[in-house]
Tab-separated table of N, CA, C and O in Angstrom:
chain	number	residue	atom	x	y	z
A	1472	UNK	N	3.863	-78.250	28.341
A	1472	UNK	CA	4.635	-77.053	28.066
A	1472	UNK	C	3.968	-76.221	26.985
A	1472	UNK	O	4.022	-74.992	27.045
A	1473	UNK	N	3.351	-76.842	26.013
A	1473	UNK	CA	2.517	-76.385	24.933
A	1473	UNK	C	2.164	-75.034	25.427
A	1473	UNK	O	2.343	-73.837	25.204
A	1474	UNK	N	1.218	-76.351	26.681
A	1474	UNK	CA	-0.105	-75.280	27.216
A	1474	UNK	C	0.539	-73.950	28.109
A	1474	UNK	O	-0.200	-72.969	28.184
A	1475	UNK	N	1.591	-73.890	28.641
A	1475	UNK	CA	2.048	-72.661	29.262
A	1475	UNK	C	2.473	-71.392	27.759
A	1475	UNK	O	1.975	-70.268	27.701
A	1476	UNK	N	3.268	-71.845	26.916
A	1476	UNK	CA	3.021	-71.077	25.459
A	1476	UNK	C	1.804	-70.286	25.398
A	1476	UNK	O	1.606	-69.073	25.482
A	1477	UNK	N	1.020	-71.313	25.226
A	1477	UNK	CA	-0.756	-70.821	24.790
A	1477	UNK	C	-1.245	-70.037	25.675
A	1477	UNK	O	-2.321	-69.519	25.381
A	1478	UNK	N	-0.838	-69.813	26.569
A	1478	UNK	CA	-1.342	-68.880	27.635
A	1478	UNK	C	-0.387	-67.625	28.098
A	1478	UNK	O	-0.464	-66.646	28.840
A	1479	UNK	N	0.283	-68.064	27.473
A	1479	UNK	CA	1.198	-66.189	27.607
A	1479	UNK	C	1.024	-65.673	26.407
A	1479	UNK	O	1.064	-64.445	26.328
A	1480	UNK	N	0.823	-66.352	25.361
A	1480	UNK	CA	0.726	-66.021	24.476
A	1480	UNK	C	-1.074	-65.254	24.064
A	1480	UNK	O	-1.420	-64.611	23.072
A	1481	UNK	N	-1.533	-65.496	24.766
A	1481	UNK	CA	-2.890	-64.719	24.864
A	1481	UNK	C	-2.913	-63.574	25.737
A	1481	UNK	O	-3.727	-62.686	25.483
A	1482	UNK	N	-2.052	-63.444	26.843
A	1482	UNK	CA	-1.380	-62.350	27.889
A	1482	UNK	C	-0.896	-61.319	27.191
A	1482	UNK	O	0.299	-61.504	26.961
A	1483	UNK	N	-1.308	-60.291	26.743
A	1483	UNK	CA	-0.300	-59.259	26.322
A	1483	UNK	C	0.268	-58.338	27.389
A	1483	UNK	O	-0.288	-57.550	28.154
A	1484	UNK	N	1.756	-58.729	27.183
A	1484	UNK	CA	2.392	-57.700	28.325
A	1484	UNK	C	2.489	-56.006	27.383
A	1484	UNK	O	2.632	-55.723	26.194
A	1485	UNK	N	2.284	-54.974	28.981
A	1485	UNK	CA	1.789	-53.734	28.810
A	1485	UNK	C	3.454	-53.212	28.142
A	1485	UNK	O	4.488	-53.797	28.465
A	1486	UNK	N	3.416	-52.027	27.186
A	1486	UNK	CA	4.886	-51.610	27.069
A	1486	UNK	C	5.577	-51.493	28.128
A	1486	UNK	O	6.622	-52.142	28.181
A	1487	UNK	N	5.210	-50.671	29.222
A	1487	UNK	CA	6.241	-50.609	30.120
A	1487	UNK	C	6.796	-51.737	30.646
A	1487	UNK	O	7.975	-51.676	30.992
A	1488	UNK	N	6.054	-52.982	30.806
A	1488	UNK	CA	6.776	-53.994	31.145
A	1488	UNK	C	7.575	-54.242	30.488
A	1488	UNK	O	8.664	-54.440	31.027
A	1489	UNK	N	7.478	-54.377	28.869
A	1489	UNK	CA	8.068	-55.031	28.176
A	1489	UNK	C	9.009	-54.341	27.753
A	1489	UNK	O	9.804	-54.854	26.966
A	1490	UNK	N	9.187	-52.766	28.239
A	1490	UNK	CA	10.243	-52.180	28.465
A	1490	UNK	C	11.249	-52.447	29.454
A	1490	UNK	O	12.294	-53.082	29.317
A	1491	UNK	N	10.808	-51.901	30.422
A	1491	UNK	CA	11.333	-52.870	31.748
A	1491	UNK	C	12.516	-54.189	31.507
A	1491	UNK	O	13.742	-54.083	31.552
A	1492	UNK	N	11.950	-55.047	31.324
A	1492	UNK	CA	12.282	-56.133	31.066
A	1492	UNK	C	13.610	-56.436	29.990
A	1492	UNK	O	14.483	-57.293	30.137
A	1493	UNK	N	13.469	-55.487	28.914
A	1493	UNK	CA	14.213	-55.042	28.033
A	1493	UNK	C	15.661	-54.382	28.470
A	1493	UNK	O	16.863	-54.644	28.406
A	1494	UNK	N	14.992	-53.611	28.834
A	1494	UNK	CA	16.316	-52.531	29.698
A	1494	UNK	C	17.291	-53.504	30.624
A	1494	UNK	O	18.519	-53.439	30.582
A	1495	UNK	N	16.337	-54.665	31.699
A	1495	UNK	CA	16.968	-55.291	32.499
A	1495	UNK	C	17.939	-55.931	31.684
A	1495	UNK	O	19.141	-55.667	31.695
A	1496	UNK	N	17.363	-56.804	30.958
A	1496	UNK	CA	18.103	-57.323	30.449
A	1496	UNK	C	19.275	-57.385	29.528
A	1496	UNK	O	20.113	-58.285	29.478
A	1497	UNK	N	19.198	-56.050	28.641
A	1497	UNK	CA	20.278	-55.319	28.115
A	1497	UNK	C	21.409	-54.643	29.058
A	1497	UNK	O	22.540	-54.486	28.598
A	1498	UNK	N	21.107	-54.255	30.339
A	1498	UNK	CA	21.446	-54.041	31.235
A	1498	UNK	C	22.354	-55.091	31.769
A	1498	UNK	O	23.304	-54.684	32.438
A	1499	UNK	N	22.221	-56.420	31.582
A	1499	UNK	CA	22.576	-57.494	32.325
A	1499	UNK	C	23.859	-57.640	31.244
A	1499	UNK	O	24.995	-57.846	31.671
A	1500	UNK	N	23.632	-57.540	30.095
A	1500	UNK	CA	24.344	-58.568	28.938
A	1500	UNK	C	25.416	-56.725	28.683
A	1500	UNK	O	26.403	-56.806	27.951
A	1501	UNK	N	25.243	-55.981	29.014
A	1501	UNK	CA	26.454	-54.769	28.541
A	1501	UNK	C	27.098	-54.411	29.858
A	1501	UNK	O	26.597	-54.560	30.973
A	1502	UNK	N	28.223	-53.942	29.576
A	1502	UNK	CA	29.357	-53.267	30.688
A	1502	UNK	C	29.105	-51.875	30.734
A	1502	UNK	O	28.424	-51.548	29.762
A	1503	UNK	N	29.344	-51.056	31.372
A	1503	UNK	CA	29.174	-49.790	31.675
A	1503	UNK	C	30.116	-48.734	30.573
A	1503	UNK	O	29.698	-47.744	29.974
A	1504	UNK	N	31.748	-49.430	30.549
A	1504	UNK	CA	32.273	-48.853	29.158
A	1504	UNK	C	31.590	-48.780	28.066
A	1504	UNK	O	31.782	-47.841	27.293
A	1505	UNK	N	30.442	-49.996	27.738
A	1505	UNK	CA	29.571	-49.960	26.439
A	1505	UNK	C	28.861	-48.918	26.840
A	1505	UNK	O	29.362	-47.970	26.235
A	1506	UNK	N	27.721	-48.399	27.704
A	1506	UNK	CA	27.003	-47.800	27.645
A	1506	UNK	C	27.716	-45.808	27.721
A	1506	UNK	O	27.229	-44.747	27.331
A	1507	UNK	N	28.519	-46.027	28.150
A	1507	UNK	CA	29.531	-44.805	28.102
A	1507	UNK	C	29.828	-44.566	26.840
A	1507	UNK	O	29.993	-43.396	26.494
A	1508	UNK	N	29.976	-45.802	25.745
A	1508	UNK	CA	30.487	-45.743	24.367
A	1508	UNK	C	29.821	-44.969	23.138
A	1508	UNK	O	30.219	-44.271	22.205
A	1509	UNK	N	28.360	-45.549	23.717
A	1509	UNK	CA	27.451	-45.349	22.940
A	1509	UNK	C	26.953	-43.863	23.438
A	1509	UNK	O	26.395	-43.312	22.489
A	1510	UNK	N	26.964	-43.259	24.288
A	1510	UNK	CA	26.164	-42.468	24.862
A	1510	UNK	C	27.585	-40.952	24.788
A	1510	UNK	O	27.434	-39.827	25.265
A	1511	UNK	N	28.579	-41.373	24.196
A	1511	UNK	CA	29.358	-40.370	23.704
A	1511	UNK	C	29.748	-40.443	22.260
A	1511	UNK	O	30.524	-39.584	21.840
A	1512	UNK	N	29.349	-41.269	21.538
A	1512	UNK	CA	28.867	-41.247	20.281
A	1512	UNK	C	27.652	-40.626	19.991
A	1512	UNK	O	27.647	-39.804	19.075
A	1513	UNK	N	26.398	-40.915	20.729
A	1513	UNK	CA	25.204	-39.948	20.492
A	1513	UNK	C	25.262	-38.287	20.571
A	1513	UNK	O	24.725	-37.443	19.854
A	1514	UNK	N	26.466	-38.111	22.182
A	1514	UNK	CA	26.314	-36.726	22.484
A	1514	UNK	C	27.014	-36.022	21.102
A	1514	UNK	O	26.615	-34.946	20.656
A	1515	UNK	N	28.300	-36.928	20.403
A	1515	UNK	CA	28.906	-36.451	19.182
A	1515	UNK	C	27.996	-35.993	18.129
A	1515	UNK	O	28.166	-34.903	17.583
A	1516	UNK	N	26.993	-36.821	17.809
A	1516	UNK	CA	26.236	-37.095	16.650
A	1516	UNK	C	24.771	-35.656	16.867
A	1516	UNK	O	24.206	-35.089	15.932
A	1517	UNK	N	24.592	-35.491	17.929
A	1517	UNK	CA	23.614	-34.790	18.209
A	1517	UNK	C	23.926	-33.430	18.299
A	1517	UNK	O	23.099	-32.574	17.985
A	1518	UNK	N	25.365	-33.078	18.816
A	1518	UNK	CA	26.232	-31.925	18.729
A	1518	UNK	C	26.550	-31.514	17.171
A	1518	UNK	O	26.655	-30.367	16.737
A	1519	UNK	N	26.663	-32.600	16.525
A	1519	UNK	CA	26.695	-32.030	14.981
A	1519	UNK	C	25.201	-31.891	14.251
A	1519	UNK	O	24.896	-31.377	13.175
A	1520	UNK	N	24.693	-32.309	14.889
A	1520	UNK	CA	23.321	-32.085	14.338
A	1520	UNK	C	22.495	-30.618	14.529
A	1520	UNK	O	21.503	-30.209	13.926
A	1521	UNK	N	23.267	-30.009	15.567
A	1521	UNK	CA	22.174	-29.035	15.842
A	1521	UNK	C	23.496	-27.707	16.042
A	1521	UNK	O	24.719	-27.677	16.178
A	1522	UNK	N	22.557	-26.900	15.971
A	1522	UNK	CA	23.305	-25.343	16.282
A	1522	UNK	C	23.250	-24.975	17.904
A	1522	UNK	O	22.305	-25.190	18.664
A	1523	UNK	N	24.635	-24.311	18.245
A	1523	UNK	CA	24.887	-23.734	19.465
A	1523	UNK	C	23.477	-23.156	20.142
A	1523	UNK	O	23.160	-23.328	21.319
A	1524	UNK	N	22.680	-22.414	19.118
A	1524	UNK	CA	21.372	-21.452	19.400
A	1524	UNK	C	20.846	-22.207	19.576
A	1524	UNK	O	20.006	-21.753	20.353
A	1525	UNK	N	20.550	-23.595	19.391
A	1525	UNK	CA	19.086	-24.732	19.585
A	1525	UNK	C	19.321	-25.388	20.983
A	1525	UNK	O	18.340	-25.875	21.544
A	1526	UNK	N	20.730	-25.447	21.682
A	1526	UNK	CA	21.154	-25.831	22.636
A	1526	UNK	C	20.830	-24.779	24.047
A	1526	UNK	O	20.466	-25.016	25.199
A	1527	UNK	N	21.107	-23.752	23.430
A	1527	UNK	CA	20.488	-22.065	24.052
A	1527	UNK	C	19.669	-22.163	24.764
A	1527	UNK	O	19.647	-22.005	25.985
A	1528	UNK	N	18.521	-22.575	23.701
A	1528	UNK	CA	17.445	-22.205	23.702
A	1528	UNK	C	16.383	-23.187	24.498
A	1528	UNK	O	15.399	-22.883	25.173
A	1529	UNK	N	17.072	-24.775	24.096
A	1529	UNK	CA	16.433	-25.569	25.102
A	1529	UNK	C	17.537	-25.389	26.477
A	1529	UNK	O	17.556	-26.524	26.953
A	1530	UNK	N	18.155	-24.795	27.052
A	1530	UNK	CA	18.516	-24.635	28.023
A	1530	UNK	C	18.022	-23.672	28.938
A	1530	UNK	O	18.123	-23.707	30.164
A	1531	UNK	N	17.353	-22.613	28.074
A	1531	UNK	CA	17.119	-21.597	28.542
A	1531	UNK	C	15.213	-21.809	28.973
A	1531	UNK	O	14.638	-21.278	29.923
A	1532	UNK	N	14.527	-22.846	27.799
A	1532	UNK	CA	13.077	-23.438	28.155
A	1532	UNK	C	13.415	-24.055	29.539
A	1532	UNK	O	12.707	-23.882	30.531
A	1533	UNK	N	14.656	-24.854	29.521
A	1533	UNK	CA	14.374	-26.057	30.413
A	1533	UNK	C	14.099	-25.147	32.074
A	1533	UNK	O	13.174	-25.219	32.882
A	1534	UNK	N	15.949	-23.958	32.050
A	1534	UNK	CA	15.795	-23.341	32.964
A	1534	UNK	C	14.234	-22.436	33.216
A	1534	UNK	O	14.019	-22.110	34.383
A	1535	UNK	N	13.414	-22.130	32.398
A	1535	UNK	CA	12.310	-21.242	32.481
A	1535	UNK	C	11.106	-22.438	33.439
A	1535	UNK	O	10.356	-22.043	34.331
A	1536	UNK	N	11.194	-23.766	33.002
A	1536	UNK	CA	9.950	-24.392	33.545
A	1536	UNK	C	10.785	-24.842	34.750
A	1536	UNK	O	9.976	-25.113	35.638
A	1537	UNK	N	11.825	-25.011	35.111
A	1537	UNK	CA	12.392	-26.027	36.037
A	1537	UNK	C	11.954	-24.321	37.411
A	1537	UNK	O	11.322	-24.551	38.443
A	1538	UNK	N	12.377	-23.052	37.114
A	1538	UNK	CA	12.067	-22.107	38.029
A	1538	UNK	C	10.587	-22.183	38.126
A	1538	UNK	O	10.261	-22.220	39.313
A	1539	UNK	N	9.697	-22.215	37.421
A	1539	UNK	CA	8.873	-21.827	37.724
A	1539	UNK	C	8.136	-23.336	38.757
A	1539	UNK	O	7.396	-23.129	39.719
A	1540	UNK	N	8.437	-24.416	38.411
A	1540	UNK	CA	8.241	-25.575	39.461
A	1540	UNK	C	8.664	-25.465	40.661
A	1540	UNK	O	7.933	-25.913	41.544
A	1541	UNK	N	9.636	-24.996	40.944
A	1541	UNK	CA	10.760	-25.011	42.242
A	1541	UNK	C	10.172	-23.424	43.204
A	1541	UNK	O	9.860	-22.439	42.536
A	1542	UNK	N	10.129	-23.397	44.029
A	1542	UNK	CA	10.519	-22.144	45.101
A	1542	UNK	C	11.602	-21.646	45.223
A	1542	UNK	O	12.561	-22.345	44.897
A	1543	UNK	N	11.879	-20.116	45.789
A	1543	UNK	CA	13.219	-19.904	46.093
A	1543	UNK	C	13.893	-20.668	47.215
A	1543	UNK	O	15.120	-20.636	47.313
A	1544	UNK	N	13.325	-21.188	47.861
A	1544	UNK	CA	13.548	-21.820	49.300
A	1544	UNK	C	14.656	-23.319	48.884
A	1544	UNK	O	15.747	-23.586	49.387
A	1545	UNK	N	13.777	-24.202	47.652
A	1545	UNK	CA	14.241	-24.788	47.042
A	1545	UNK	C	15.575	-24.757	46.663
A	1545	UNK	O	16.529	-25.444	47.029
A	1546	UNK	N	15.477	-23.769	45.802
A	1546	UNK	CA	17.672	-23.246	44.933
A	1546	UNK	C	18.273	-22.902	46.002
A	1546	UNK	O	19.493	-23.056	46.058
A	1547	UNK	N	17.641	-22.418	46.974
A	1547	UNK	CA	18.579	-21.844	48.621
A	1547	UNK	C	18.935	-23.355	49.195
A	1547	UNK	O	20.145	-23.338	49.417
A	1548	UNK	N	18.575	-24.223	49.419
A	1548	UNK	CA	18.763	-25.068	49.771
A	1548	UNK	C	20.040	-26.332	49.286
A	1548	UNK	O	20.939	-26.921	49.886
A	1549	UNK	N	19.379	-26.321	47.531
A	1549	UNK	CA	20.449	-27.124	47.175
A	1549	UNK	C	21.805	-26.635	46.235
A	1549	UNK	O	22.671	-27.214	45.579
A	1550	UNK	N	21.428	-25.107	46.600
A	1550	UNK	CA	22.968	-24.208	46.422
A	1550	UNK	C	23.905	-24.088	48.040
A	1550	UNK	O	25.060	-23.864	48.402
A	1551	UNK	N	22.778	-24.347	48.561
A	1551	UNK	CA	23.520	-24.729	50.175
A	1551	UNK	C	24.143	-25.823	50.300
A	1551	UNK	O	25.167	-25.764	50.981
A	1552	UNK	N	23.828	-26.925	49.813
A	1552	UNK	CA	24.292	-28.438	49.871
A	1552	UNK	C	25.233	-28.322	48.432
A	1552	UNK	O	26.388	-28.570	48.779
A	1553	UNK	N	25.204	-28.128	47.400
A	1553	UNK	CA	26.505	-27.939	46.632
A	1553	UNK	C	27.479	-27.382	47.379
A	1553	UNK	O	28.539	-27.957	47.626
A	1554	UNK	N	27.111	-25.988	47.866
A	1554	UNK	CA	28.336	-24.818	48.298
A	1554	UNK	C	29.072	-26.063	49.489
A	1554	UNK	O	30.293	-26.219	49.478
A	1555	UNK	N	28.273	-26.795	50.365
A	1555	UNK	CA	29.062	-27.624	51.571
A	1555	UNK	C	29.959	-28.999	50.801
A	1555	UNK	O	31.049	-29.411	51.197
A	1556	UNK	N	29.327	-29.444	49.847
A	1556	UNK	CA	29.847	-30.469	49.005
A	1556	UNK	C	31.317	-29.913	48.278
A	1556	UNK	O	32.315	-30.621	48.411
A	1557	UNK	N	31.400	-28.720	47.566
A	1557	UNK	CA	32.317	-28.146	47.407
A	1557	UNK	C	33.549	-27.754	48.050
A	1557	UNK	O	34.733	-27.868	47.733
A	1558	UNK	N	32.868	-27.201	49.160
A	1558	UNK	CA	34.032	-27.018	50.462
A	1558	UNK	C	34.442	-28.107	51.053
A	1558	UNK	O	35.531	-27.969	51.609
A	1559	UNK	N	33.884	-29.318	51.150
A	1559	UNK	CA	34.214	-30.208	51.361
A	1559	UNK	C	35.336	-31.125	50.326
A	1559	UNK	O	35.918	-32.150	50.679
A	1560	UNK	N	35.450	-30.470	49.007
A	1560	UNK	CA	36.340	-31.502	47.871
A	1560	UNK	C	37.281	-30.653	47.945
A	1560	UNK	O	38.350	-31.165	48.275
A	1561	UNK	N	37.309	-29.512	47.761
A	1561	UNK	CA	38.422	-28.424	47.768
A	1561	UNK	C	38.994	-27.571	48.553
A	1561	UNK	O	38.429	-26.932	49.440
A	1562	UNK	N	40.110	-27.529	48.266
A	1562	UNK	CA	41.106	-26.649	49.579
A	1562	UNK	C	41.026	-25.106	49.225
A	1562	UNK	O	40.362	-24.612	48.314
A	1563	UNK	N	41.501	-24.720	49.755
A	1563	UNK	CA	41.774	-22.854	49.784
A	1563	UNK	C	42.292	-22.930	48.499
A	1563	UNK	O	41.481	-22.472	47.694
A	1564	UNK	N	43.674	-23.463	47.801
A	1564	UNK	CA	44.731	-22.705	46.610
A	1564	UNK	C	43.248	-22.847	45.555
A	1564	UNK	O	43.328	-22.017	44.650
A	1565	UNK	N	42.280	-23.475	45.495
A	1565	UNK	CA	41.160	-23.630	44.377
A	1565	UNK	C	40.102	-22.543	44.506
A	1565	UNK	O	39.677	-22.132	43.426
A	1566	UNK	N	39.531	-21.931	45.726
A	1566	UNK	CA	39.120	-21.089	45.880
A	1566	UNK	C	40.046	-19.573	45.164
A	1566	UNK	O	39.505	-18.753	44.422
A	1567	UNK	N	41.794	-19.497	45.708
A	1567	UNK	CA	41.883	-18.548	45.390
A	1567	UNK	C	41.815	-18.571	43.462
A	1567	UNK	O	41.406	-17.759	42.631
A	1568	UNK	N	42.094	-19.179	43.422
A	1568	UNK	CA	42.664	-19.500	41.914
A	1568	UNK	C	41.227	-19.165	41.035
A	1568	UNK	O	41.402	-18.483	40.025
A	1569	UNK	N	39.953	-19.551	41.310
A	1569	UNK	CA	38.963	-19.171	40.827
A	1569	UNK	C	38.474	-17.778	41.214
A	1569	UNK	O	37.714	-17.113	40.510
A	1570	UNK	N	38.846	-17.487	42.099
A	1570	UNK	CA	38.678	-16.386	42.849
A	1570	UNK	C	39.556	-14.753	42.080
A	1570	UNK	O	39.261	-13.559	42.133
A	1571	UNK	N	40.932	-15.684	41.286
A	1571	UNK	CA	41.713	-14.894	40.450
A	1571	UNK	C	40.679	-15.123	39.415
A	1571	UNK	O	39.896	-14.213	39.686
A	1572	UNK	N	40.296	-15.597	38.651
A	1572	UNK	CA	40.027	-15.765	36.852
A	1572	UNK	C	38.913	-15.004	37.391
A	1572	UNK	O	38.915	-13.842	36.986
A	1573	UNK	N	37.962	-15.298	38.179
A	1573	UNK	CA	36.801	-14.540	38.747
A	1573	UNK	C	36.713	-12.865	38.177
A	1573	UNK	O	35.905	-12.269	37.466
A	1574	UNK	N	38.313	-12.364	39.070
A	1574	UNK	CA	38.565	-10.866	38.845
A	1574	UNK	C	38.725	-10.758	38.301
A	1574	UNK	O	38.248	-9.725	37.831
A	1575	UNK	N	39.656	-11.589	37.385
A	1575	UNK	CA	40.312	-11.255	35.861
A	1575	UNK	C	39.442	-10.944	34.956
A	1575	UNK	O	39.563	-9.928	34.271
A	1576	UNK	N	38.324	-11.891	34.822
A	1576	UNK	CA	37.272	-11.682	33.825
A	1576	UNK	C	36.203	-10.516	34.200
A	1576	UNK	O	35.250	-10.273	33.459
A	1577	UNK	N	36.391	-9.965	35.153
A	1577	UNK	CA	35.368	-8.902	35.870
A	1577	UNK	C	35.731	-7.739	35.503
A	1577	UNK	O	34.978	-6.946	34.939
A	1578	UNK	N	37.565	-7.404	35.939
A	1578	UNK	CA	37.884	-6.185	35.546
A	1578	UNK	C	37.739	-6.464	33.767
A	1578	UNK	O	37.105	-5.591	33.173
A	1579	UNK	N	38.183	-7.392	33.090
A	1579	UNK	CA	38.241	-7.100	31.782
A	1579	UNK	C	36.910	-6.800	31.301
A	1579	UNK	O	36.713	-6.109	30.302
A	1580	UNK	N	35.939	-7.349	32.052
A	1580	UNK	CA	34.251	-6.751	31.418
A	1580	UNK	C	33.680	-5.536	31.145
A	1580	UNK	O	33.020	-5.083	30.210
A	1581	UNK	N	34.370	-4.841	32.884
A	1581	UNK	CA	34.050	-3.505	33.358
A	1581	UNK	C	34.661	-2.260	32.946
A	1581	UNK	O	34.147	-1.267	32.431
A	1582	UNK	N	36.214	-2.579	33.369
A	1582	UNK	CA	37.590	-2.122	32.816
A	1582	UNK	C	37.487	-0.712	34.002
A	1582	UNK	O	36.410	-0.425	34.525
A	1583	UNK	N	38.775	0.066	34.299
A	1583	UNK	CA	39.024	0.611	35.457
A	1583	UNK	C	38.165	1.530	35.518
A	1583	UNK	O	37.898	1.703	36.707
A	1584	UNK	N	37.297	2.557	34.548
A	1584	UNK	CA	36.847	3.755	34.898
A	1584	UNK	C	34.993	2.969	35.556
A	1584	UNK	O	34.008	3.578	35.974
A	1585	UNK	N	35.167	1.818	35.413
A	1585	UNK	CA	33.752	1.596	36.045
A	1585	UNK	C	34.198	1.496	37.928
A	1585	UNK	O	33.585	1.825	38.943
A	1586	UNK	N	35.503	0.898	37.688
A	1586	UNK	CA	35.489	0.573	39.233
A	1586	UNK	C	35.706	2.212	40.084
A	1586	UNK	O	35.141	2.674	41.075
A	1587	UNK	N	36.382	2.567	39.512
A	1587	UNK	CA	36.605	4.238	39.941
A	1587	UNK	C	35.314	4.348	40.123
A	1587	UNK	O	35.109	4.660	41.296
A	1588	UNK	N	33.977	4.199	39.295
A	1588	UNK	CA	32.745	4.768	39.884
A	1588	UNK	C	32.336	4.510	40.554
A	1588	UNK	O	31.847	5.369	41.287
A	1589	UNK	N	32.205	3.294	40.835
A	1589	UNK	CA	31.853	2.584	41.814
A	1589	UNK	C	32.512	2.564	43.060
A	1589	UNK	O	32.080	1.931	44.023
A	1590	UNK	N	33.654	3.310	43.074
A	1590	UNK	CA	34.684	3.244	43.992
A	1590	UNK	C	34.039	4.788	44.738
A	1590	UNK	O	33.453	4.818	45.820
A	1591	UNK	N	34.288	5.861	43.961
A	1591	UNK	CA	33.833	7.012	44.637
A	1591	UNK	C	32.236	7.064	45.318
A	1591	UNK	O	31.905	7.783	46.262
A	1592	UNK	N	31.086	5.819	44.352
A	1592	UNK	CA	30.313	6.084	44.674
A	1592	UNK	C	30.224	5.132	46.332
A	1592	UNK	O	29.462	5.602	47.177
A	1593	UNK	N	30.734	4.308	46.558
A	1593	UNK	CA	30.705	3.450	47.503
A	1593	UNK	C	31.542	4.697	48.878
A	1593	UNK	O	31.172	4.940	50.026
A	1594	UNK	N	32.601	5.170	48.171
A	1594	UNK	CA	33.106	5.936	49.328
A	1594	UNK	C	32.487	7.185	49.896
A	1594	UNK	O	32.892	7.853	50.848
A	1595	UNK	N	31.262	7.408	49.016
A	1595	UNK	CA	30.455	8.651	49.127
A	1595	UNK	C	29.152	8.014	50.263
A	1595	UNK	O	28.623	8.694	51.142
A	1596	UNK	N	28.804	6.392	49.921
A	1596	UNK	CA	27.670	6.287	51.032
A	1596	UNK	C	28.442	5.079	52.409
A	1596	UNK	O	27.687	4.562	53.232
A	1597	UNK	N	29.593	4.871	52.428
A	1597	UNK	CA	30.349	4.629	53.458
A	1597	UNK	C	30.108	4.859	55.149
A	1597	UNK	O	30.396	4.113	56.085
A	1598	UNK	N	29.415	6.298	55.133
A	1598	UNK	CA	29.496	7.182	56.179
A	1598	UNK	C	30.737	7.027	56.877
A	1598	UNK	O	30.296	6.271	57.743
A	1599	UNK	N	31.383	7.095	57.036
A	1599	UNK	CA	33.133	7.453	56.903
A	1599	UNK	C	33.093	8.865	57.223
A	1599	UNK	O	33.994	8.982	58.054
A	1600	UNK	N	32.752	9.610	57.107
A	1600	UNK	CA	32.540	10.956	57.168
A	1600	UNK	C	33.632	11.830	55.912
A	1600	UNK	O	33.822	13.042	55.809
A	1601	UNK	N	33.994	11.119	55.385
A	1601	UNK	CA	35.518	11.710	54.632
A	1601	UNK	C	34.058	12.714	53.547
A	1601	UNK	O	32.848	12.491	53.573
A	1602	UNK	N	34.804	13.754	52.739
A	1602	UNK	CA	33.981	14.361	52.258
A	1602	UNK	C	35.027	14.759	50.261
A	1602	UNK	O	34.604	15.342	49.263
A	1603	UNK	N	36.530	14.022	50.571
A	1603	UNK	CA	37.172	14.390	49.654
A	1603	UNK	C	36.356	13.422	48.675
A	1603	UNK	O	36.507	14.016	47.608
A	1604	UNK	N	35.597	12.315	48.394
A	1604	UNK	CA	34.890	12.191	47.453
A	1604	UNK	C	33.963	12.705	46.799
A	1604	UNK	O	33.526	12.138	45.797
């Protein structure tokens, strides 16, 4: 038995293994509530650590390299498979209901004299033939 010692012990395992191995095994010996525990204690600890703007800002890097990797064909695709995943969890009263806060927050952005413009200008290229706009 010595001799099996003496010979791993001259073996150096590579980090990733000995990562690997690590993980498994921490993996083996914790419950999923632990790792939930810890991992909303970090998001706490890291949220006080940093400013709204640093969160921004790596959101806004991450979105800048993640577009420039991807095609449009790509976001068409798995905004296609969300949009079916969606329709698939939710009924109509959730559509309308977002569909209200949607407007709500739209007119309050715009407020009525934008929609009036947009209103005459839409009724002006209509071809409708009406001419009172």
């Amino acid at each position: 038995m010595a001799k099996n010692n003496n010979q791993n012990q001259n073996q150096t395992m590579s980090r990733e293994e000995a990562g690997r191995k690590g993980g498994e095994k921490t993996s083996r010996k914790y419950d999923q509530e632990h790792f939930e525990n810890i991992g909303q204690k970090g998001g706490e600890t890291t949220s006080q650590e940093y400013s709204q703007k640093h969160f921004e800002d790596i959101g806004q890097k991450g979105g800048e390299t993640t577009s420039e990797e991807y095609n449009q064909k790509h976001f068409e695709e798995i905004g296609k498979k969300g949009g079916e995943t969606t329709a698939q969890e939710h009924d109509q009263e959730f559509y309308e209901e977002i569909g209200q806060k949607g407007g709500e927050t739209t007119s309050d952005k715009y407020g009525e004299k934008h929609f009036e413009k947009i209103g005459k200008k839409g009724g002006r290229n209509s071809g409708n033939g009406s001419s009172n706009n």
